[in-house]
PDB file of C-alpha atoms in Angstrom:
ATOM      1  CA  MET A   1     -48.008  33.412 157.013  1.00 93.00           C
ATOM      2  CA  TRP A   2     -49.370  34.456 160.374  1.00 91.00           C
ATOM      3  CA  GLY A   3     -52.821  35.819 161.105  1.00 87.00           C
ATOM      4  CA  MET A   4     -54.480  39.095 161.939  1.00 80.00           C
ATOM      5  CA  GLY A   5     -51.703  40.042 164.345  1.00 79.00           C
ATOM      6  CA  GLY A   6     -49.786  41.132 161.262  1.00 79.00           C
ATOM      7  CA  GLY A   7     -46.084  41.889 161.108  1.00 82.00           C
ATOM      8  CA  LEU A   8     -43.322  39.436 160.300  1.00 89.00           C
ATOM      9  CA  ASN A   9     -43.181  36.228 162.334  1.00 90.00           C
ATOM     10  CA  GLU A  10     -40.168  34.078 161.540  1.00 94.00           C
ATOM     11  CA  TYR A  11     -39.955  31.432 164.269  1.00 95.00           C
ATOM     12  CA  ARG A  12     -41.845  28.682 162.426  1.00 96.00           C
ATOM     13  CA  SER A  13     -39.897  29.436 159.267  1.00 96.00           C
ATOM     14  CA  ALA A  14     -36.630  29.183 161.198  1.00 97.00           C
ATOM     15  CA  LEU A  15     -37.676  25.784 162.562  1.00 97.00           C
ATOM     16  CA  PHE A  16     -38.468  24.556 159.053  1.00 97.00           C
ATOM     17  CA  ALA A  17     -35.073  25.799 157.874  1.00 96.00           C
ATOM     18  CA  SER A  18     -33.358  23.943 160.713  1.00 96.00           C
ATOM     19  CA  ARG A  19     -34.834  20.766 159.227  1.00 95.00           C
ATOM     20  CA  GLY A  20     -33.601  21.460 155.723  1.00 94.00           C
ATOM     21  CA  PHE A  21     -36.641  23.177 154.206  1.00 96.00           C
ATOM     22  CA  ALA A  22     -35.878  26.473 152.506  1.00 95.00           C
ATOM     23  CA  SER A  23     -38.486  28.736 154.048  1.00 95.00           C
ATOM     24  CA  LEU A  24     -39.808  32.263 153.519  1.00 95.00           C
ATOM     25  CA  SER A  25     -41.789  34.128 156.190  1.00 95.00           C
ATOM     26  CA  LEU A  26     -44.114  36.566 154.483  1.00 94.00           C
ATOM     27  CA  ALA A  27     -45.519  39.745 156.003  1.00 90.00           C
ATOM     28  CA  TYR A  28     -48.625  40.967 154.225  1.00 87.00           C
ATOM     29  CA  PHE A  29     -49.986  43.740 156.422  1.00 80.00           C
ATOM     30  CA  ASN A  30     -49.194  45.822 159.493  1.00 74.00           C
ATOM     31  CA  HIS A  31     -45.502  45.928 158.646  1.00 79.00           C
ATOM     32  CA  LYS A  32     -43.378  49.029 158.074  1.00 80.00           C
ATOM     33  CA  GLU A  33     -41.940  47.804 154.774  1.00 80.00           C
ATOM     34  CA  ILE A  34     -45.278  47.024 153.148  1.00 77.00           C
ATOM     35  CA  ARG A  35     -46.305  49.566 150.534  1.00 67.00           C
ATOM     36  CA  PRO A  36     -48.034  52.668 151.951  1.00 61.00           C
ATOM     37  CA  GLY A  37     -51.459  52.201 153.397  1.00 61.00           C
ATOM     38  CA  PRO A  38     -53.289  52.272 156.734  1.00 57.00           C
ATOM     39  CA  PRO A  39     -51.237  50.301 159.292  1.00 52.00           C
ATOM     40  CA  ASN A  40     -54.009  47.797 159.977  1.00 58.00           C
ATOM     41  CA  CYS A  41     -55.097  47.120 156.399  1.00 66.00           C
ATOM     42  CA  VAL A  42     -54.112  44.545 153.833  1.00 76.00           C
ATOM     43  CA  SER A  43     -52.686  46.838 151.153  1.00 74.00           C
ATOM     44  CA  VAL A  44     -51.208  44.127 148.932  1.00 81.00           C
ATOM     45  CA  GLY A  45     -52.967  42.028 146.331  1.00 83.00           C
ATOM     46  CA  ASP A  46     -52.655  38.661 144.627  1.00 89.00           C
ATOM     47  CA  GLY A  47     -49.614  39.860 142.695  1.00 91.00           C
ATOM     48  CA  TYR A  48     -47.699  40.282 145.940  1.00 91.00           C
ATOM     49  CA  PHE A  49     -48.250  36.653 146.956  1.00 93.00           C
ATOM     50  CA  ARG A  50     -47.522  35.461 143.427  1.00 94.00           C
ATOM     51  CA  SER A  51     -44.214  37.366 143.473  1.00 95.00           C
ATOM     52  CA  ALA A  52     -43.254  35.834 146.817  1.00 94.00           C
ATOM     53  CA  PHE A  53     -43.962  32.364 145.453  1.00 95.00           C
ATOM     54  CA  GLN A  54     -41.950  33.060 142.320  1.00 95.00           C
ATOM     55  CA  LEU A  55     -39.073  34.437 144.401  1.00 95.00           C
ATOM     56  CA  LEU A  56     -38.712  31.008 145.978  1.00 94.00           C
ATOM     57  CA  GLN A  57     -39.186  29.250 142.647  1.00 94.00           C
ATOM     58  CA  ASP A  58     -36.342  31.223 141.099  1.00 95.00           C
ATOM     59  CA  HIS A  59     -33.903  30.704 143.971  1.00 95.00           C
ATOM     60  CA  PRO A  60     -30.982  28.538 142.795  1.00 94.00           C
ATOM     61  CA  GLN A  61     -31.064  26.414 145.958  1.00 92.00           C
ATOM     62  CA  VAL A  62     -34.797  25.694 145.839  1.00 94.00           C
ATOM     63  CA  CYS A  63     -36.604  22.996 143.865  1.00 93.00           C
ATOM     64  CA  GLY A  64     -39.067  25.239 142.052  1.00 93.00           C
ATOM     65  CA  ASP A  65     -41.689  22.532 141.614  1.00 94.00           C
ATOM     66  CA  ARG A  66     -41.660  21.557 145.305  1.00 96.00           C
ATOM     67  CA  ILE A  67     -42.986  24.575 147.174  1.00 97.00           C
ATOM     68  CA  GLY A  68     -45.709  24.471 149.814  1.00 97.00           C
ATOM     69  CA  VAL A  69     -47.719  27.167 151.600  1.00 97.00           C
ATOM     70  CA  ILE A  70     -48.729  27.305 155.260  1.00 97.00           C
ATOM     71  CA  GLY A  71     -50.841  29.822 157.135  1.00 97.00           C
ATOM     72  CA  LEU A  72     -52.378  30.291 160.571  1.00 96.00           C
ATOM     73  CA  SER A  73     -55.794  31.910 161.121  1.00 94.00           C
ATOM     74  CA  PHE A  74     -56.327  34.604 158.441  1.00 92.00           C
ATOM     75  CA  GLY A  75     -53.001  33.458 156.994  1.00 94.00           C
ATOM     76  CA  GLY A  76     -54.682  30.077 156.547  1.00 95.00           C
ATOM     77  CA  TYR A  77     -57.272  31.692 154.306  1.00 94.00           C
ATOM     78  CA  ILE A  78     -54.486  33.282 152.273  1.00 93.00           C
ATOM     79  CA  ALA A  79     -52.702  29.928 151.990  1.00 96.00           C
ATOM     80  CA  LEU A  80     -55.940  28.417 150.661  1.00 96.00           C
ATOM     81  CA  ARG A  81     -56.383  31.334 148.277  1.00 94.00           C
ATOM     82  CA  ILE A  82     -52.847  30.925 146.944  1.00 94.00           C
ATOM     83  CA  ALA A  83     -53.468  27.216 146.407  1.00 96.00           C
ATOM     84  CA  THR A  84     -56.752  27.714 144.556  1.00 95.00           C
ATOM     85  CA  GLN A  85     -56.980  31.170 142.989  1.00 87.00           C
ATOM     86  CA  ILE A  86     -53.519  32.567 142.312  1.00 85.00           C
ATOM     87  CA  VAL A  87     -51.700  31.390 139.192  1.00 89.00           C
ATOM     88  CA  VAL A  88     -49.067  29.288 140.937  1.00 92.00           C
ATOM     89  CA  ARG A  89     -48.936  25.573 141.619  1.00 93.00           C
ATOM     90  CA  PRO A  90     -47.945  24.758 145.200  1.00 97.00           C
ATOM     91  CA  LYS A  91     -47.052  21.164 145.906  1.00 97.00           C
ATOM     92  CA  CYS A  92     -49.039  21.171 149.160  1.00 98.00           C
ATOM     93  CA  ALA A  93     -50.913  23.520 151.503  1.00 98.00           C
ATOM     94  CA  ILE A  94     -51.379  23.637 155.276  1.00 98.00           C
ATOM     95  CA  CYS A  95     -54.150  25.584 156.989  1.00 98.00           C
ATOM     96  CA  VAL A  96     -54.084  25.988 160.788  1.00 98.00           C
ATOM     97  CA  ASN A  97     -57.430  27.111 162.222  1.00 98.00           C
ATOM     98  CA  GLY A  98     -58.217  29.188 159.157  1.00 95.00           C
ATOM     99  CA  PRO A  99     -61.535  30.072 157.505  1.00 95.00           C
ATOM    100  CA  MET A 100     -62.701  28.765 154.143  1.00 95.00           C
ATOM    101  CA  GLY A 101     -63.450  32.275 152.941  1.00 91.00           C
ATOM    102  CA  ASN A 102     -62.839  35.945 153.448  1.00 86.00           C
ATOM    103  CA  VAL A 103     -64.681  36.886 156.624  1.00 78.00           C
ATOM    104  CA  THR A 104     -64.325  40.642 156.001  1.00 65.00           C
ATOM    105  CA  ASN A 105     -66.688  40.383 153.018  1.00 50.00           C
ATOM    106  CA  THR A 106     -64.186  41.632 150.442  1.00 45.00           C
ATOM    107  CA  TYR A 107     -61.651  39.841 148.289  1.00 44.00           C
ATOM    108  CA  ILE A 108     -57.952  40.363 148.473  1.00 54.00           C
ATOM    109  CA  SER A 109     -57.147  41.642 144.999  1.00 57.00           C
ATOM    110  CA  ASP A 110     -54.552  43.817 143.372  1.00 59.00           C
ATOM    111  CA  HIS A 111     -56.898  46.786 143.529  1.00 51.00           C
ATOM    112  CA  SER A 112     -58.565  46.588 146.935  1.00 52.00           C
ATOM    113  CA  THR A 113     -57.715  46.854 150.611  1.00 48.00           C
ATOM    114  CA  GLU A 114     -59.156  45.122 153.635  1.00 52.00           C
ATOM    115  CA  SER A 115     -59.598  46.723 157.005  1.00 50.00           C
ATOM    116  CA  HIS A 116     -58.356  44.811 160.033  1.00 49.00           C
ATOM    117  CA  ASP A 117     -58.539  47.570 162.587  1.00 50.00           C
ATOM    118  CA  ASN A 118     -59.183  47.057 166.271  1.00 46.00           C
ATOM    119  CA  HIS A 119     -62.860  47.983 166.091  1.00 45.00           C
ATOM    120  CA  PRO A 120     -65.502  45.350 165.381  1.00 46.00           C
ATOM    121  CA  PRO A 121     -66.165  45.573 161.608  1.00 53.00           C
ATOM    122  CA  THR A 122     -69.141  43.179 161.596  1.00 60.00           C
ATOM    123  CA  PRO A 123     -72.052  42.439 163.928  1.00 68.00           C
ATOM    124  CA  TYR A 124     -70.415  39.102 164.699  1.00 75.00           C
ATOM    125  CA  TRP A 125     -67.594  40.786 166.613  1.00 78.00           C
ATOM    126  CA  GLN A 126     -68.787  41.110 170.182  1.00 78.00           C
ATOM    127  CA  ILE A 127     -67.324  42.486 173.408  1.00 80.00           C
ATOM    128  CA  ASP A 128     -68.891  41.085 176.574  1.00 77.00           C
ATOM    129  CA  GLY A 129     -69.304  42.694 179.980  1.00 77.00           C
ATOM    130  CA  GLN A 130     -65.772  41.680 180.994  1.00 81.00           C
ATOM    131  CA  GLY A 131     -64.293  43.419 177.978  1.00 79.00           C
ATOM    132  CA  TYR A 132     -63.491  40.158 176.154  1.00 89.00           C
ATOM    133  CA  LEU A 133     -63.663  40.268 172.369  1.00 87.00           C
ATOM    134  CA  THR A 134     -65.065  37.209 170.602  1.00 84.00           C
ATOM    135  CA  ILE A 135     -65.083  36.974 166.805  1.00 87.00           C
ATOM    136  CA  ARG A 136     -65.779  33.267 166.374  1.00 90.00           C
ATOM    137  CA  LYS A 137     -69.186  33.732 164.752  1.00 90.00           C
ATOM    138  CA  SER A 138     -67.754  35.886 161.965  1.00 88.00           C
ATOM    139  CA  SER A 139     -66.068  32.844 160.423  1.00 92.00           C
ATOM    140  CA  LEU A 140     -69.025  30.466 160.575  1.00 94.00           C
ATOM    141  CA  PRO A 141     -69.449  29.144 157.024  1.00 94.00           C
ATOM    142  CA  SER A 142     -73.037  30.390 157.028  1.00 93.00           C
ATOM    143  CA  ASN A 143     -71.755  33.931 157.646  1.00 91.00           C
ATOM    144  CA  ILE A 144     -69.251  33.925 154.769  1.00 90.00           C
ATOM    145  CA  LEU A 145     -70.730  35.307 151.570  1.00 88.00           C
ATOM    146  CA  PRO A 146     -70.787  32.733 148.749  1.00 89.00           C
ATOM    147  CA  GLU A 147     -68.698  34.989 146.484  1.00 87.00           C
ATOM    148  CA  ASN A 148     -66.015  35.223 149.182  1.00 88.00           C
ATOM    149  CA  ARG A 149     -65.557  31.484 149.613  1.00 92.00           C
ATOM    150  CA  ILE A 150     -62.500  29.577 148.498  1.00 94.00           C
ATOM    151  CA  LYS A 151     -63.002  27.827 145.156  1.00 94.00           C
ATOM    152  CA  PHE A 152     -62.103  24.330 146.297  1.00 95.00           C
ATOM    153  CA  GLU A 153     -62.839  22.891 142.870  1.00 95.00           C
ATOM    154  CA  ASN A 154     -59.548  24.541 141.837  1.00 96.00           C
ATOM    155  CA  LEU A 155     -57.471  22.770 144.484  1.00 97.00           C
ATOM    156  CA  ALA A 156     -54.842  20.591 142.820  1.00 96.00           C
ATOM    157  CA  CYS A 157     -52.520  19.753 145.730  1.00 97.00           C
ATOM    158  CA  PRO A 158     -52.798  17.910 149.070  1.00 98.00           C
ATOM    159  CA  LEU A 159     -54.266  20.022 151.865  1.00 98.00           C
ATOM    160  CA  LEU A 160     -53.606  19.477 155.565  1.00 98.00           C
ATOM    161  CA  CYS A 161     -56.142  21.180 157.822  1.00 98.00           C
ATOM    162  CA  ILE A 162     -55.376  21.505 161.549  1.00 98.00           C
ATOM    163  CA  VAL A 163     -58.260  22.223 163.915  1.00 98.00           C
ATOM    164  CA  GLY A 164     -58.398  23.197 167.575  1.00 98.00           C
ATOM    165  CA  GLU A 165     -61.784  22.012 168.823  1.00 98.00           C
ATOM    166  CA  ASP A 166     -61.737  24.617 171.627  1.00 97.00           C
ATOM    167  CA  ASP A 167     -60.937  27.432 169.195  1.00 97.00           C
ATOM    168  CA  GLN A 168     -62.818  30.445 170.539  1.00 93.00           C
ATOM    169  CA  ASN A 169     -61.467  32.863 167.927  1.00 93.00           C
ATOM    170  CA  ALA A 170     -62.552  31.131 164.718  1.00 94.00           C
ATOM    171  CA  SER A 171     -65.108  28.501 163.771  1.00 96.00           C
ATOM    172  CA  SER A 172     -62.355  26.108 162.782  1.00 97.00           C
ATOM    173  CA  ALA A 173     -64.210  22.821 163.183  1.00 97.00           C
ATOM    174  CA  GLU A 174     -67.195  24.015 161.172  1.00 98.00           C
ATOM    175  CA  ASN A 175     -64.895  25.359 158.450  1.00 97.00           C
ATOM    176  CA  ALA A 176     -62.988  22.087 158.231  1.00 98.00           C
ATOM    177  CA  THR A 177     -66.233  20.156 157.839  1.00 98.00           C
ATOM    178  CA  GLU A 178     -67.379  22.533 155.096  1.00 97.00           C
ATOM    179  CA  MET A 179     -63.998  22.296 153.352  1.00 97.00           C
ATOM    180  CA  GLU A 180     -64.228  18.512 153.283  1.00 97.00           C
ATOM    181  CA  GLU A 181     -67.789  18.610 151.946  1.00 97.00           C
ATOM    182  CA  SER A 182     -66.828  21.128 149.264  1.00 96.00           C
ATOM    183  CA  LEU A 183     -63.884  19.016 148.162  1.00 97.00           C
ATOM    184  CA  ARG A 184     -66.010  15.870 148.141  1.00 97.00           C
ATOM    185  CA  ALA A 185     -68.592  17.608 145.947  1.00 97.00           C
ATOM    186  CA  ALA A 186     -65.775  18.589 143.587  1.00 96.00           C
ATOM    187  CA  GLY A 187     -64.384  15.049 143.512  1.00 97.00           C
ATOM    188  CA  ARG A 188     -61.255  16.096 145.371  1.00 97.00           C
ATOM    189  CA  ALA A 189     -61.806  14.653 148.857  1.00 97.00           C
ATOM    190  CA  HIS A 190     -58.683  12.514 148.421  1.00 97.00           C
ATOM    191  CA  LEU A 191     -56.587  15.688 148.682  1.00 98.00           C
ATOM    192  CA  PHE A 192     -57.909  16.541 152.166  1.00 98.00           C
ATOM    193  CA  THR A 193     -56.448  15.514 155.526  1.00 98.00           C
ATOM    194  CA  CYS A 194     -57.784  16.917 158.794  1.00 98.00           C
ATOM    195  CA  LEU A 195     -56.176  16.745 162.237  1.00 98.00           C
ATOM    196  CA  SER A 196     -58.681  17.730 164.922  1.00 98.00           C
ATOM    197  CA  TYR A 197     -57.595  18.235 168.530  1.00 98.00           C
ATOM    198  CA  PRO A 198     -60.033  18.274 171.484  1.00 98.00           C
ATOM    199  CA  GLY A 199     -59.171  20.962 174.031  1.00 98.00           C
ATOM    200  CA  ALA A 200     -56.824  22.855 171.699  1.00 98.00           C
ATOM    201  CA  GLY A 201     -57.365  26.545 171.024  1.00 97.00           C
ATOM    202  CA  HIS A 202     -56.801  28.874 168.105  1.00 97.00           C
ATOM    203  CA  LEU A 203     -53.060  29.524 168.255  1.00 96.00           C
ATOM    204  CA  ILE A 204     -51.656  26.066 167.519  1.00 98.00           C
ATOM    205  CA  GLU A 205     -47.980  26.921 167.274  1.00 97.00           C
ATOM    206  CA  PRO A 206     -44.751  24.850 167.292  1.00 97.00           C
ATOM    207  CA  PRO A 207     -44.139  22.684 170.405  1.00 97.00           C
ATOM    208  CA  TYR A 208     -43.535  24.328 173.766  1.00 95.00           C
ATOM    209  CA  THR A 209     -44.936  27.685 172.671  1.00 96.00           C
ATOM    210  CA  PRO A 210     -46.890  28.979 175.689  1.00 95.00           C
ATOM    211  CA  ASN A 211     -50.616  29.296 175.140  1.00 95.00           C
ATOM    212  CA  SER A 212     -52.718  32.121 176.530  1.00 93.00           C
ATOM    213  CA  ARG A 213     -56.429  31.394 176.536  1.00 94.00           C
ATOM    214  CA  ILE A 214     -57.081  35.147 176.731  1.00 94.00           C
ATOM    215  CA  SER A 215     -54.660  37.912 175.768  1.00 92.00           C
ATOM    216  CA  THR A 216     -54.545  41.580 174.790  1.00 86.00           C
ATOM    217  CA  TRP A 217     -55.962  42.440 171.371  1.00 78.00           C
ATOM    218  CA  ALA A 218     -55.527  46.200 171.609  1.00 75.00           C
ATOM    219  CA  ASN A 219     -54.508  48.860 174.116  1.00 76.00           C
ATOM    220  CA  LYS A 220     -55.824  51.924 172.273  1.00 75.00           C
ATOM    221  CA  PRO A 221     -58.238  53.625 172.161  1.00 77.00           C
ATOM    222  CA  LYS A 222     -59.229  51.229 174.908  1.00 78.00           C
ATOM    223  CA  LYS A 223     -57.882  47.948 176.203  1.00 82.00           C
ATOM    224  CA  ILE A 224     -59.535  44.923 174.610  1.00 83.00           C
ATOM    225  CA  LEU A 225     -58.827  41.287 175.445  1.00 90.00           C
ATOM    226  CA  THR A 226     -59.620  38.515 173.000  1.00 92.00           C
ATOM    227  CA  VAL A 227     -60.435  34.877 173.725  1.00 93.00           C
ATOM    228  CA  TRP A 228     -58.325  32.297 171.867  1.00 95.00           C
ATOM    229  CA  GLY A 229     -59.324  29.137 173.705  1.00 96.00           C
ATOM    230  CA  GLY A 230     -57.223  26.115 174.571  1.00 97.00           C
ATOM    231  CA  HIS A 231     -56.675  24.160 177.779  1.00 97.00           C
ATOM    232  CA  PRO A 232     -53.007  23.943 178.839  1.00 97.00           C
ATOM    233  CA  ALA A 233     -52.368  20.186 178.674  1.00 98.00           C
ATOM    234  CA  SER A 234     -54.572  19.500 175.645  1.00 98.00           C
ATOM    235  CA  HIS A 235     -53.225  22.485 173.727  1.00 98.00           C
ATOM    236  CA  ALA A 236     -49.611  21.547 174.466  1.00 98.00           C
ATOM    237  CA  ALA A 237     -50.252  17.977 173.287  1.00 98.00           C
ATOM    238  CA  ALA A 238     -51.847  19.286 170.086  1.00 98.00           C
ATOM    239  CA  GLN A 239     -48.830  21.466 169.362  1.00 98.00           C
ATOM    240  CA  GLU A 240     -46.448  18.532 169.749  1.00 98.00           C
ATOM    241  CA  ASP A 241     -48.509  16.109 167.685  1.00 98.00           C
ATOM    242  CA  SER A 242     -49.435  18.533 164.904  1.00 98.00           C
ATOM    243  CA  TRP A 243     -45.833  19.672 164.507  1.00 98.00           C
ATOM    244  CA  LYS A 244     -44.647  16.106 163.943  1.00 98.00           C
ATOM    245  CA  LYS A 245     -47.409  15.514 161.425  1.00 98.00           C
ATOM    246  CA  ILE A 246     -46.779  18.812 159.628  1.00 98.00           C
ATOM    247  CA  LEU A 247     -43.157  17.775 159.145  1.00 98.00           C
ATOM    248  CA  THR A 248     -44.220  14.318 157.916  1.00 98.00           C
ATOM    249  CA  PHE A 249     -46.735  15.901 155.515  1.00 98.00           C
ATOM    250  CA  MET A 250     -44.063  18.217 154.154  1.00 98.00           C
ATOM    251  CA  GLU A 251     -41.542  15.401 153.904  1.00 97.00           C
ATOM    252  CA  CYS A 252     -43.973  13.308 151.858  1.00 97.00           C
ATOM    253  CA  ASN A 253     -45.116  16.099 149.567  1.00 97.00           C
ATOM    254  CA  LEU A 254     -41.996  18.228 149.171  1.00 96.00           C
ATOM    255  CA  ARG A 255     -39.272  15.604 149.304  1.00 91.00           C
ATOM    256  CA  GLY A 256     -41.038  12.347 148.540  1.00 76.00           C
TER     257      GLY A 256
END
């Protein structure tokens, strides 16, 4: 699952499939085939993600008890939510630069929607004099309401957390630290593995994916650029290394 860009992104799923992992890319907002709702809102609830999980479980060519979840950015939060709050049992979970709670101050549920429009919804979204949007502060653990945090005491599978230390879009390092502390307090620290990469930005993608430190967030009603972070060489190295370790993690937990 991808992040707040929405839509259906299949490239990572295709790469997993090329290595023998049955893989499902899941759109959950800002996609024409999602049930009616504002184009920039999450209009699906927990039942949607549960159905997607069960679709894979029921597939005749899939081992139903060996399914993992992976998400980037806001998709990382959803992956964590699936692993801890939805009535399914993933074999492992991977969170790439994702927050440990819902930063929009509302839950995803079967009866609510979440706005992800192009206008700053919280005071932590800021546009500087150059027109650059920064939203990093919105995902600081201290700015996530306690009731919106992931219930890590419910985690029952290994979790791989990937962090870009130059992430300018999310407070990934702080979230990873808080995740580890929460799991330790719950007696589940043994389930947690963190890969932290100096100089890497927010969009840690498969190897050789170009990184843009700053790119367009919106064109209308006015052009807004957002800062992702990442230095070219360090970010490229992080993408190569994390991809190898993601595959190893999946191999151990889904095939081992």
